[in-house]
């Protein structure tokens, strides 16, 4: 027992000395693993499981990162333009099918992605890194997420989206303002629920050169929903008009079908009447001929009897 106790004390002393040699600022113990180390371990696991695919993806990501560092605004705008264009095409063909494709609507989203995400949005992200720093501390992540989700999105992204897309579609500014007042609260609530967890991950793990690619990728789902919301009333109005027009056409077709049936019945009745009239005429002619024949027979018989 004494040997076991001395061995346990020796191992406890070794553990304490190892903990003292840990770098300053690192939490002591084995339960805490920083998010960056978890991300690197996940990358290593994916590389070992899919080596060829990982090489291709890393090559593409490296090229994208170098281009983004050289031309941050242009790459951010082009990425968002492609993603938002795809989002509206999917919305029109899958979510709101049944009518002619609206190219001006898609052009509005493309220009919004190119101009806004490649301009003010990218400028905001670079400015947050300059002011607050690039280190992903808990304070920086929470503060950047709060500013982006609760200030930038409701008062920057959503109003700009409505103004730009409606301007391309030819909607007057007064109608755009009225629509924004009706739908702003719904758009803000949905954006809060979508972007709050997404931006926590963005500011904690995603490097600056890939932030717009990350945001644009998630914007496919967000802008698909926002495009549906912004065009929902017009789509429903056109659908109801088409249904009412179809209903009127159906009623008119039923009336025309009824008139045709009446016409056929009248023609049948007229044909029967003509046939009856013809039969009656023939019967009258035959009766008259029989009467004349009987009359002449009687006269001839009377003449012969007189002669006798």
PDB file of C-alpha atoms in Angstrom:
ATOM      1  CA  UNK A   1       0.000   0.000   0.000  1.00  0.00           C
ATOM      2  CA  UNK A   2       2.816   2.389   0.832  1.00  0.00           C
ATOM      3  CA  UNK A   3       4.424   1.701  -2.557  1.00  0.00           C
ATOM      4  CA  UNK A   4       1.154   2.446  -4.374  1.00  0.00           C
ATOM      5  CA  UNK A   5       0.738   5.667  -2.417  1.00  0.00           C
ATOM      6  CA  UNK A   6       4.257   6.825  -3.203  1.00  0.00           C
ATOM      7  CA  UNK A   7       3.711   6.005  -6.904  1.00  0.00           C
ATOM      8  CA  UNK A   8       0.481   8.015  -6.945  1.00  0.00           C
ATOM      9  CA  UNK A   9       2.233  10.986  -5.316  1.00  0.00           C
ATOM     10  CA  UNK A  10       5.066  10.773  -7.843  1.00  0.00           C
ATOM     11  CA  UNK A  11       2.618  10.859 -10.796  1.00  0.00           C
ATOM     12  CA  UNK A  12       0.714  13.736  -9.197  1.00  0.00           C
ATOM     13  CA  UNK A  13       3.958  15.673  -8.885  1.00  0.00           C
ATOM     14  CA  UNK A  14       4.800  15.023 -12.537  1.00  0.00           C
ATOM     15  CA  UNK A  15       1.352  16.277 -13.571  1.00  0.00           C
ATOM     16  CA  UNK A  16       1.754  19.460 -11.522  1.00  0.00           C
ATOM     17  CA  UNK A  17       5.164  20.163 -13.017  1.00  0.00           C
ATOM     18  CA  UNK A  18       3.752  19.614 -16.534  1.00  0.00           C
ATOM     19  CA  UNK A  19       0.901  22.028 -15.826  1.00  0.00           C
ATOM     20  CA  UNK A  20       3.382  24.663 -14.614  1.00  0.00           C
ATOM     21  CA  UNK A  21       5.263  24.391 -17.901  1.00  0.00           C
ATOM     22  CA  UNK A  22       2.150  25.290 -19.943  1.00  0.00           C
ATOM     23  CA  UNK A  23       2.325  28.641 -21.847  1.00  0.00           C
ATOM     24  CA  UNK A  24       0.950  31.678 -20.007  1.00  0.00           C
ATOM     25  CA  UNK A  25      -2.673  32.514 -20.768  1.00  0.00           C
ATOM     26  CA  UNK A  26      -3.644  28.970 -21.770  1.00  0.00           C
ATOM     27  CA  UNK A  27      -6.333  27.362 -19.586  1.00  0.00           C
ATOM     28  CA  UNK A  28      -4.935  24.501 -17.580  1.00  0.00           C
ATOM     29  CA  UNK A  29      -6.631  21.149 -17.898  1.00  0.00           C
ATOM     30  CA  UNK A  30      -7.630  18.846 -20.687  1.00  0.00           C
ATOM     31  CA  UNK A  31     -11.290  19.812 -21.147  1.00  0.00           C
ATOM     32  CA  UNK A  32     -10.800  23.102 -23.018  1.00  0.00           C
ATOM     33  CA  UNK A  33      -9.860  23.087 -26.702  1.00  0.00           C
ATOM     34  CA  UNK A  34      -9.809  26.450 -28.567  1.00  0.00           C
ATOM     35  CA  UNK A  35     -12.103  26.701 -31.614  1.00  0.00           C
ATOM     36  CA  UNK A  36      -9.123  27.201 -33.929  1.00  0.00           C
ATOM     37  CA  UNK A  37      -7.573  23.918 -32.784  1.00  0.00           C
ATOM     38  CA  UNK A  38     -10.904  22.117 -33.235  1.00  0.00           C
ATOM     39  CA  UNK A  39     -11.132  23.543 -36.759  1.00  0.00           C
ATOM     40  CA  UNK A  40      -7.588  22.420 -37.570  1.00  0.00           C
ATOM     41  CA  UNK A  41      -8.272  18.930 -36.210  1.00  0.00           C
ATOM     42  CA  UNK A  42     -11.419  18.739 -38.319  1.00  0.00           C
ATOM     43  CA  UNK A  43      -9.427  19.806 -41.396  1.00  0.00           C
ATOM     44  CA  UNK A  44      -6.809  17.129 -40.692  1.00  0.00           C
ATOM     45  CA  UNK A  45      -9.529  14.476 -40.381  1.00  0.00           C
ATOM     46  CA  UNK A  46     -11.101  15.530 -43.695  1.00  0.00           C
ATOM     47  CA  UNK A  47      -7.683  15.526 -45.422  1.00  0.00           C
ATOM     48  CA  UNK A  48      -6.953  12.015 -44.222  1.00  0.00           C
ATOM     49  CA  UNK A  49     -10.416  10.771 -45.278  1.00  0.00           C
ATOM     50  CA  UNK A  50     -10.622  12.500 -48.702  1.00  0.00           C
ATOM     51  CA  UNK A  51      -7.047  13.293 -49.806  1.00  0.00           C
ATOM     52  CA  UNK A  52      -7.621  14.056 -53.518  1.00  0.00           C
ATOM     53  CA  UNK A  53     -10.746  16.147 -52.925  1.00  0.00           C
ATOM     54  CA  UNK A  54      -9.028  18.023 -50.113  1.00  0.00           C
ATOM     55  CA  UNK A  55      -6.098  18.912 -52.376  1.00  0.00           C
ATOM     56  CA  UNK A  56      -8.449  20.331 -55.050  1.00  0.00           C
ATOM     57  CA  UNK A  57     -10.508  22.272 -52.511  1.00  0.00           C
ATOM     58  CA  UNK A  58      -7.423  23.669 -50.789  1.00  0.00           C
ATOM     59  CA  UNK A  59      -5.971  24.732 -54.150  1.00  0.00           C
ATOM     60  CA  UNK A  60      -9.182  26.545 -55.054  1.00  0.00           C
ATOM     61  CA  UNK A  61      -9.416  28.129 -51.586  1.00  0.00           C
ATOM     62  CA  UNK A  62      -5.805  29.269 -51.775  1.00  0.00           C
ATOM     63  CA  UNK A  63      -6.354  30.872 -55.192  1.00  0.00           C
ATOM     64  CA  UNK A  64      -9.537  32.559 -53.994  1.00  0.00           C
ATOM     65  CA  UNK A  65      -7.793  33.856 -50.864  1.00  0.00           C
ATOM     66  CA  UNK A  66      -4.899  35.327 -52.861  1.00  0.00           C
ATOM     67  CA  UNK A  67      -7.272  37.060 -55.300  1.00  0.00           C
ATOM     68  CA  UNK A  68      -9.372  38.343 -52.406  1.00  0.00           C
ATOM     69  CA  UNK A  69      -6.319  39.837 -50.741  1.00  0.00           C
ATOM     70  CA  UNK A  70      -5.235  41.548 -53.969  1.00  0.00           C
ATOM     71  CA  UNK A  71      -8.709  42.857 -54.961  1.00  0.00           C
ATOM     72  CA  UNK A  72     -10.978  42.520 -51.927  1.00  0.00           C
ATOM     73  CA  UNK A  73     -13.893  44.641 -53.182  1.00  0.00           C
ATOM     74  CA  UNK A  74     -13.997  43.224 -56.700  1.00  0.00           C
ATOM     75  CA  UNK A  75     -13.826  39.580 -55.563  1.00  0.00           C
ATOM     76  CA  UNK A  76     -16.457  40.153 -52.881  1.00  0.00           C
ATOM     77  CA  UNK A  77     -18.810  41.824 -55.357  1.00  0.00           C
ATOM     78  CA  UNK A  78     -18.361  39.152 -58.028  1.00  0.00           C
ATOM     79  CA  UNK A  79     -18.925  36.332 -55.530  1.00  0.00           C
ATOM     80  CA  UNK A  80     -22.098  37.910 -54.168  1.00  0.00           C
ATOM     81  CA  UNK A  81     -23.357  38.690 -57.671  1.00  0.00           C
ATOM     82  CA  UNK A  82     -23.126  35.025 -58.711  1.00  0.00           C
ATOM     83  CA  UNK A  83     -24.703  33.709 -55.510  1.00  0.00           C
ATOM     84  CA  UNK A  84     -27.603  36.188 -55.419  1.00  0.00           C
ATOM     85  CA  UNK A  85     -28.341  35.646 -59.112  1.00  0.00           C
ATOM     86  CA  UNK A  86     -28.582  31.906 -58.467  1.00  0.00           C
ATOM     87  CA  UNK A  87     -30.828  32.563 -55.450  1.00  0.00           C
ATOM     88  CA  UNK A  88     -33.386  34.554 -57.454  1.00  0.00           C
ATOM     89  CA  UNK A  89     -33.365  32.070 -60.338  1.00  0.00           C
ATOM     90  CA  UNK A  90     -34.112  29.280 -57.851  1.00  0.00           C
ATOM     91  CA  UNK A  91     -36.826  31.384 -56.223  1.00  0.00           C
ATOM     92  CA  UNK A  92     -38.603  32.067 -59.521  1.00  0.00           C
ATOM     93  CA  UNK A  93     -38.314  28.562 -60.932  1.00  0.00           C
ATOM     94  CA  UNK A  94     -38.826  26.497 -57.770  1.00  0.00           C
ATOM     95  CA  UNK A  95     -40.484  28.570 -55.029  1.00  0.00           C
ATOM     96  CA  UNK A  96     -42.735  30.758 -57.221  1.00  0.00           C
ATOM     97  CA  UNK A  97     -43.300  28.821 -60.471  1.00  0.00           C
ATOM     98  CA  UNK A  98     -46.153  29.080 -62.903  1.00  0.00           C
ATOM     99  CA  UNK A  99     -45.529  32.394 -64.647  1.00  0.00           C
ATOM    100  CA  UNK A 100     -43.100  34.017 -67.075  1.00  0.00           C
ATOM    101  CA  UNK A 101     -39.502  34.432 -65.906  1.00  0.00           C
ATOM    102  CA  UNK A 102     -38.735  38.003 -64.744  1.00  0.00           C
ATOM    103  CA  UNK A 103     -35.227  38.881 -65.929  1.00  0.00           C
ATOM    104  CA  UNK A 104     -35.335  42.403 -64.432  1.00  0.00           C
ATOM    105  CA  UNK A 105     -35.967  40.943 -60.992  1.00  0.00           C
ATOM    106  CA  UNK A 106     -32.861  38.741 -61.296  1.00  0.00           C
ATOM    107  CA  UNK A 107     -30.851  41.692 -62.621  1.00  0.00           C
ATOM    108  CA  UNK A 108     -31.849  43.691 -59.544  1.00  0.00           C
ATOM    109  CA  UNK A 109     -30.480  41.054 -57.177  1.00  0.00           C
ATOM    110  CA  UNK A 110     -27.314  40.695 -59.240  1.00  0.00           C
ATOM    111  CA  UNK A 111     -26.645  44.445 -59.110  1.00  0.00           C
ATOM    112  CA  UNK A 112     -27.417  44.520 -55.400  1.00  0.00           C
ATOM    113  CA  UNK A 113     -24.907  41.746 -54.708  1.00  0.00           C
ATOM    114  CA  UNK A 114     -22.274  43.350 -56.924  1.00  0.00           C
ATOM    115  CA  UNK A 115     -22.666  46.878 -55.560  1.00  0.00           C
ATOM    116  CA  UNK A 116     -23.573  46.412 -51.913  1.00  0.00           C
ATOM    117  CA  UNK A 117     -21.590  43.341 -50.862  1.00  0.00           C
ATOM    118  CA  UNK A 118     -18.671  44.455 -52.996  1.00  0.00           C
ATOM    119  CA  UNK A 119     -18.814  47.966 -51.513  1.00  0.00           C
ATOM    120  CA  UNK A 120     -20.320  49.020 -48.168  1.00  0.00           C
ATOM    121  CA  UNK A 121     -20.511  45.519 -46.692  1.00  0.00           C
ATOM    122  CA  UNK A 122     -16.880  44.642 -47.435  1.00  0.00           C
ATOM    123  CA  UNK A 123     -15.824  48.096 -46.212  1.00  0.00           C
ATOM    124  CA  UNK A 124     -17.654  47.459 -42.937  1.00  0.00           C
ATOM    125  CA  UNK A 125     -15.914  44.132 -42.357  1.00  0.00           C
ATOM    126  CA  UNK A 126     -12.492  45.610 -43.056  1.00  0.00           C
ATOM    127  CA  UNK A 127     -13.278  48.546 -40.774  1.00  0.00           C
ATOM    128  CA  UNK A 128     -14.341  46.259 -37.918  1.00  0.00           C
ATOM    129  CA  UNK A 129     -11.026  44.430 -38.182  1.00  0.00           C
ATOM    130  CA  UNK A 130      -9.082  47.711 -38.169  1.00  0.00           C
ATOM    131  CA  UNK A 131     -10.942  49.131 -35.176  1.00  0.00           C
ATOM    132  CA  UNK A 132     -11.500  46.022 -33.045  1.00  0.00           C
ATOM    133  CA  UNK A 133      -8.655  43.846 -34.279  1.00  0.00           C
ATOM    134  CA  UNK A 134      -8.545  40.505 -36.058  1.00  0.00           C
ATOM    135  CA  UNK A 135      -8.056  38.323 -32.996  1.00  0.00           C
ATOM    136  CA  UNK A 136     -11.132  36.164 -32.363  1.00  0.00           C
ATOM    137  CA  UNK A 137     -11.590  36.929 -28.680  1.00  0.00           C
ATOM    138  CA  UNK A 138     -14.999  36.494 -27.060  1.00  0.00           C
ATOM    139  CA  UNK A 139     -15.432  40.262 -26.754  1.00  0.00           C
ATOM    140  CA  UNK A 140     -14.547  40.928 -30.402  1.00  0.00           C
ATOM    141  CA  UNK A 141     -16.779  38.139 -31.727  1.00  0.00           C
ATOM    142  CA  UNK A 142     -19.803  39.269 -29.705  1.00  0.00           C
ATOM    143  CA  UNK A 143     -19.308  42.960 -30.507  1.00  0.00           C
ATOM    144  CA  UNK A 144     -18.845  42.395 -34.248  1.00  0.00           C
ATOM    145  CA  UNK A 145     -21.849  40.083 -34.363  1.00  0.00           C
ATOM    146  CA  UNK A 146     -24.009  42.604 -32.508  1.00  0.00           C
ATOM    147  CA  UNK A 147     -23.037  45.473 -34.825  1.00  0.00           C
ATOM    148  CA  UNK A 148     -23.561  43.417 -37.967  1.00  0.00           C
ATOM    149  CA  UNK A 149     -26.809  41.644 -37.032  1.00  0.00           C
ATOM    150  CA  UNK A 150     -28.604  44.276 -34.973  1.00  0.00           C
ATOM    151  CA  UNK A 151     -27.398  47.479 -36.694  1.00  0.00           C
ATOM    152  CA  UNK A 152     -26.023  46.770 -40.163  1.00  0.00           C
ATOM    153  CA  UNK A 153     -28.640  44.241 -41.319  1.00  0.00           C
ATOM    154  CA  UNK A 154     -31.899  46.043 -40.363  1.00  0.00           C
ATOM    155  CA  UNK A 155     -30.753  49.556 -41.277  1.00  0.00           C
ATOM    156  CA  UNK A 156     -28.347  48.827 -44.124  1.00  0.00           C
ATOM    157  CA  UNK A 157     -28.871  45.515 -45.909  1.00  0.00           C
ATOM    158  CA  UNK A 158     -32.662  45.308 -45.947  1.00  0.00           C
ATOM    159  CA  UNK A 159     -33.463  48.922 -47.009  1.00  0.00           C
ATOM    160  CA  UNK A 160     -30.755  48.796 -49.682  1.00  0.00           C
ATOM    161  CA  UNK A 161     -32.123  45.501 -50.973  1.00  0.00           C
ATOM    162  CA  UNK A 162     -35.628  46.909 -51.458  1.00  0.00           C
ATOM    163  CA  UNK A 163     -34.442  50.180 -52.990  1.00  0.00           C
ATOM    164  CA  UNK A 164     -32.012  48.645 -55.488  1.00  0.00           C
ATOM    165  CA  UNK A 165     -34.149  45.692 -56.618  1.00  0.00           C
ATOM    166  CA  UNK A 166     -37.348  47.762 -56.953  1.00  0.00           C
ATOM    167  CA  UNK A 167     -35.504  50.514 -58.843  1.00  0.00           C
ATOM    168  CA  UNK A 168     -34.309  47.983 -61.414  1.00  0.00           C
ATOM    169  CA  UNK A 169     -37.860  46.625 -61.751  1.00  0.00           C
ATOM    170  CA  UNK A 170     -39.184  50.156 -62.342  1.00  0.00           C
ATOM    171  CA  UNK A 171     -41.154  50.480 -59.087  1.00  0.00           C
ATOM    172  CA  UNK A 172     -41.621  54.126 -57.959  1.00  0.00           C
ATOM    173  CA  UNK A 173     -39.757  55.199 -54.828  1.00  0.00           C
ATOM    174  CA  UNK A 174     -42.993  55.975 -52.959  1.00  0.00           C
ATOM    175  CA  UNK A 175     -44.258  52.421 -53.551  1.00  0.00           C
ATOM    176  CA  UNK A 176     -40.886  51.039 -52.427  1.00  0.00           C
ATOM    177  CA  UNK A 177     -41.058  53.015 -49.176  1.00  0.00           C
ATOM    178  CA  UNK A 178     -44.620  51.815 -48.557  1.00  0.00           C
ATOM    179  CA  UNK A 179     -43.637  48.193 -49.201  1.00  0.00           C
ATOM    180  CA  UNK A 180     -40.605  48.542 -46.926  1.00  0.00           C
ATOM    181  CA  UNK A 181     -42.813  49.846 -44.113  1.00  0.00           C
ATOM    182  CA  UNK A 182     -45.144  46.866 -44.507  1.00  0.00           C
ATOM    183  CA  UNK A 183     -42.468  44.163 -44.688  1.00  0.00           C
ATOM    184  CA  UNK A 184     -39.508  45.610 -42.749  1.00  0.00           C
ATOM    185  CA  UNK A 185     -40.370  44.021 -39.410  1.00  0.00           C
ATOM    186  CA  UNK A 186     -40.902  40.557 -40.941  1.00  0.00           C
ATOM    187  CA  UNK A 187     -37.638  40.806 -42.875  1.00  0.00           C
ATOM    188  CA  UNK A 188     -35.745  41.949 -39.766  1.00  0.00           C
ATOM    189  CA  UNK A 189     -37.084  39.127 -37.579  1.00  0.00           C
ATOM    190  CA  UNK A 190     -36.185  36.479 -40.143  1.00  0.00           C
ATOM    191  CA  UNK A 191     -32.731  38.003 -40.649  1.00  0.00           C
ATOM    192  CA  UNK A 192     -32.070  38.044 -36.912  1.00  0.00           C
ATOM    193  CA  UNK A 193     -32.870  34.350 -36.600  1.00  0.00           C
ATOM    194  CA  UNK A 194     -30.765  33.457 -39.637  1.00  0.00           C
ATOM    195  CA  UNK A 195     -27.689  35.664 -39.251  1.00  0.00           C
ATOM    196  CA  UNK A 196     -27.129  35.618 -35.485  1.00  0.00           C
ATOM    197  CA  UNK A 197     -25.629  32.096 -35.283  1.00  0.00           C
ATOM    198  CA  UNK A 198     -24.101  32.421 -38.745  1.00  0.00           C
ATOM    199  CA  UNK A 199     -22.183  35.605 -37.907  1.00  0.00           C
ATOM    200  CA  UNK A 200     -20.953  34.196 -34.608  1.00  0.00           C
ATOM    201  CA  UNK A 201     -19.236  31.474 -36.624  1.00  0.00           C
ATOM    202  CA  UNK A 202     -18.095  34.017 -39.223  1.00  0.00           C
ATOM    203  CA  UNK A 203     -16.315  36.381 -36.823  1.00  0.00           C
ATOM    204  CA  UNK A 204     -14.943  33.536 -34.699  1.00  0.00           C
ATOM    205  CA  UNK A 205     -13.476  31.216 -37.340  1.00  0.00           C
ATOM    206  CA  UNK A 206     -13.549  32.634 -40.893  1.00  0.00           C
ATOM    207  CA  UNK A 207     -10.502  34.669 -42.022  1.00  0.00           C
ATOM    208  CA  UNK A 208     -11.004  38.107 -43.564  1.00  0.00           C
ATOM    209  CA  UNK A 209     -10.256  37.054 -47.147  1.00  0.00           C
ATOM    210  CA  UNK A 210     -13.037  34.446 -47.029  1.00  0.00           C
ATOM    211  CA  UNK A 211     -15.684  36.308 -45.030  1.00  0.00           C
ATOM    212  CA  UNK A 212     -17.599  37.516 -48.087  1.00  0.00           C
ATOM    213  CA  UNK A 213     -17.498  34.039 -49.636  1.00  0.00           C
ATOM    214  CA  UNK A 214     -18.946  32.630 -46.411  1.00  0.00           C
ATOM    215  CA  UNK A 215     -21.590  35.366 -46.168  1.00  0.00           C
ATOM    216  CA  UNK A 216     -22.461  35.078 -49.865  1.00  0.00           C
ATOM    217  CA  UNK A 217     -22.852  31.318 -49.599  1.00  0.00           C
ATOM    218  CA  UNK A 218     -25.309  31.687 -46.732  1.00  0.00           C
ATOM    219  CA  UNK A 219     -26.947  34.586 -48.544  1.00  0.00           C
ATOM    220  CA  UNK A 220     -28.199  32.115 -51.148  1.00  0.00           C
ATOM    221  CA  UNK A 221     -30.771  30.876 -48.632  1.00  0.00           C
ATOM    222  CA  UNK A 222     -31.355  34.289 -47.034  1.00  0.00           C
ATOM    223  CA  UNK A 223     -31.794  36.207 -50.280  1.00  0.00           C
ATOM    224  CA  UNK A 224     -33.954  33.438 -51.735  1.00  0.00           C
ATOM    225  CA  UNK A 225     -36.312  33.998 -48.809  1.00  0.00           C
ATOM    226  CA  UNK A 226     -35.972  37.793 -49.002  1.00  0.00           C
ATOM    227  CA  UNK A 227     -36.671  37.740 -52.747  1.00  0.00           C
ATOM    228  CA  UNK A 228     -39.776  35.664 -52.072  1.00  0.00           C
ATOM    229  CA  UNK A 229     -40.884  38.097 -49.351  1.00  0.00           C
ATOM    230  CA  UNK A 230     -40.314  41.193 -51.495  1.00  0.00           C
ATOM    231  CA  UNK A 231     -42.222  39.756 -54.469  1.00  0.00           C
ATOM    232  CA  UNK A 232     -44.854  37.774 -52.568  1.00  0.00           C
ATOM    233  CA  UNK A 233     -47.696  40.312 -52.848  1.00  0.00           C
ATOM    234  CA  UNK A 234     -47.177  40.875 -56.574  1.00  0.00           C
ATOM    235  CA  UNK A 235     -46.924  37.129 -57.200  1.00  0.00           C
ATOM    236  CA  UNK A 236     -50.128  36.412 -55.249  1.00  0.00           C
ATOM    237  CA  UNK A 237     -51.957  39.238 -57.044  1.00  0.00           C
ATOM    238  CA  UNK A 238     -50.951  37.865 -60.444  1.00  0.00           C
ATOM    239  CA  UNK A 239     -51.928  34.348 -59.382  1.00  0.00           C
ATOM    240  CA  UNK A 240     -55.359  35.469 -58.163  1.00  0.00           C
ATOM    241  CA  UNK A 241     -55.881  37.437 -61.378  1.00  0.00           C
ATOM    242  CA  UNK A 242     -54.950  34.397 -63.435  1.00  0.00           C
ATOM    243  CA  UNK A 243     -57.309  32.214 -61.407  1.00  0.00           C
ATOM    244  CA  UNK A 244     -60.172  34.720 -61.772  1.00  0.00           C
ATOM    245  CA  UNK A 245     -59.502  35.007 -65.491  1.00  0.00           C
ATOM    246  CA  UNK A 246     -59.497  31.239 -65.767  1.00  0.00           C
ATOM    247  CA  UNK A 247     -62.740  31.105 -63.791  1.00  0.00           C
ATOM    248  CA  UNK A 248     -64.375  33.665 -66.078  1.00  0.00           C
ATOM    249  CA  UNK A 249     -63.215  31.720 -69.094  1.00  0.00           C
ATOM    250  CA  UNK A 250     -64.613  28.532 -67.581  1.00  0.00           C
ATOM    251  CA  UNK A 251     -67.993  30.207 -66.987  1.00  0.00           C
ATOM    252  CA  UNK A 252     -68.009  31.575 -70.537  1.00  0.00           C
ATOM    253  CA  UNK A 253     -67.149  28.128 -71.887  1.00  0.00           C
ATOM    254  CA  UNK A 254     -69.968  26.580 -69.866  1.00  0.00           C
ATOM    255  CA  UNK A 255     -72.407  29.183 -71.206  1.00  0.00           C
ATOM    256  CA  UNK A 256     -71.263  28.588 -74.780  1.00  0.00           C
ATOM    257  CA  UNK A 257     -71.603  24.847 -74.245  1.00  0.00           C
ATOM    258  CA  UNK A 258     -75.144  25.376 -72.966  1.00  0.00           C
ATOM    259  CA  UNK A 259     -76.029  27.524 -75.956  1.00  0.00           C
ATOM    260  CA  UNK A 260     -74.705  24.854 -78.296  1.00  0.00           C
ATOM    261  CA  UNK A 261     -76.808  22.233 -76.541  1.00  0.00           C
ATOM    262  CA  UNK A 262     -79.890  24.443 -76.844  1.00  0.00           C
ATOM    263  CA  UNK A 263     -79.147  25.002 -80.523  1.00  0.00           C
ATOM    264  CA  UNK A 264     -78.843  21.257 -81.090  1.00  0.00           C
ATOM    265  CA  UNK A 265     -82.120  20.639 -79.261  1.00  0.00           C
ATOM    266  CA  UNK A 266     -83.856  23.314 -81.332  1.00  0.00           C
ATOM    267  CA  UNK A 267     -82.508  21.828 -84.553  1.00  0.00           C
ATOM    268  CA  UNK A 268     -83.677  18.362 -83.481  1.00  0.00           C
ATOM    269  CA  UNK A 269     -87.117  19.713 -82.605  1.00  0.00           C
ATOM    270  CA  UNK A 270     -87.344  21.553 -85.935  1.00  0.00           C
ATOM    271  CA  UNK A 271     -86.342  18.405 -87.820  1.00  0.00           C
ATOM    272  CA  UNK A 272     -88.977  16.366 -85.996  1.00  0.00           C
ATOM    273  CA  UNK A 273     -91.576  19.053 -86.674  1.00  0.00           C
ATOM    274  CA  UNK A 274     -90.732  19.068 -90.377  1.00  0.00           C
ATOM    275  CA  UNK A 275     -90.954  15.288 -90.494  1.00  0.00           C
ATOM    276  CA  UNK A 276     -94.341  15.384 -88.707  1.00  0.00           C
ATOM    277  CA  UNK A 277     -95.595  18.089 -91.066  1.00  0.00           C
ATOM    278  CA  UNK A 278     -94.476  16.095 -94.086  1.00  0.00           C
ATOM    279  CA  UNK A 279     -96.169  12.975 -92.762  1.00  0.00           C
ATOM    280  CA  UNK A 280     -99.375  14.880 -92.055  1.00  0.00           C
ATOM    281  CA  UNK A 281     -99.354  16.386 -95.556  1.00  0.00           C
ATOM    282  CA  UNK A 282     -98.853  13.005 -97.153  1.00  0.00           C
ATOM    283  CA  UNK A 283    -101.664  11.567 -95.037  1.00  0.00           C
ATOM    284  CA  UNK A 284    -104.011  14.373 -96.078  1.00  0.00           C
ATOM    285  CA  UNK A 285    -103.138  13.867 -99.748  1.00  0.00           C
ATOM    286  CA  UNK A 286    -103.754  10.146 -99.521  1.00  0.00           C
ATOM    287  CA  UNK A 287    -107.094  10.716 -97.714  1.00  0.00           C
ATOM    288  CA  UNK A 288    -108.221  13.246-100.295  1.00  0.00           C
ATOM    289  CA  UNK A 289    -107.287  10.892-103.140  1.00  0.00           C
ATOM    290  CA  UNK A 290    -109.178   8.044-101.478  1.00  0.00           C
ATOM    291  CA  UNK A 291    -112.234  10.261-101.022  1.00  0.00           C
ATOM    292  CA  UNK A 292    -112.143  11.348-104.662  1.00  0.00           C
ATOM    293  CA  UNK A 293    -111.785   7.773-105.807  1.00  0.00           C
ATOM    294  CA  UNK A 294    -114.732   6.654-103.696  1.00  0.00           C
ATOM    295  CA  UNK A 295    -116.822   9.581-104.981  1.00  0.00           C
ATOM    296  CA  UNK A 296    -116.163   8.778-108.639  1.00  0.00           C
ATOM    297  CA  UNK A 297    -116.831   5.113-108.037  1.00  0.00           C
ATOM    298  CA  UNK A 298    -120.235   5.983-106.544  1.00  0.00           C
ATOM    299  CA  UNK A 299    -121.113   8.253-109.448  1.00  0.00           C
ATOM    300  CA  UNK A 300    -120.096   5.629-111.998  1.00  0.00           C
ATOM    301  CA  UNK A 301    -122.121   2.973-110.184  1.00  0.00           C
ATOM    302  CA  UNK A 302    -125.199   5.248-110.062  1.00  0.00           C
ATOM    303  CA  UNK A 303    -124.823   6.083-113.804  1.00  0.00           C
ATOM    304  CA  UNK A 304    -124.657   2.403-114.712  1.00  0.00           C
ATOM    305  CA  UNK A 305    -127.664   1.613-112.575  1.00  0.00           C
ATOM    306  CA  UNK A 306    -129.599   4.415-114.263  1.00  0.00           C
ATOM    307  CA  UNK A 307    -128.652   3.086-117.698  1.00  0.00           C
ATOM    308  CA  UNK A 308    -129.924  -0.328-116.719  1.00  0.00           C
TER     309      UNK A 308
END
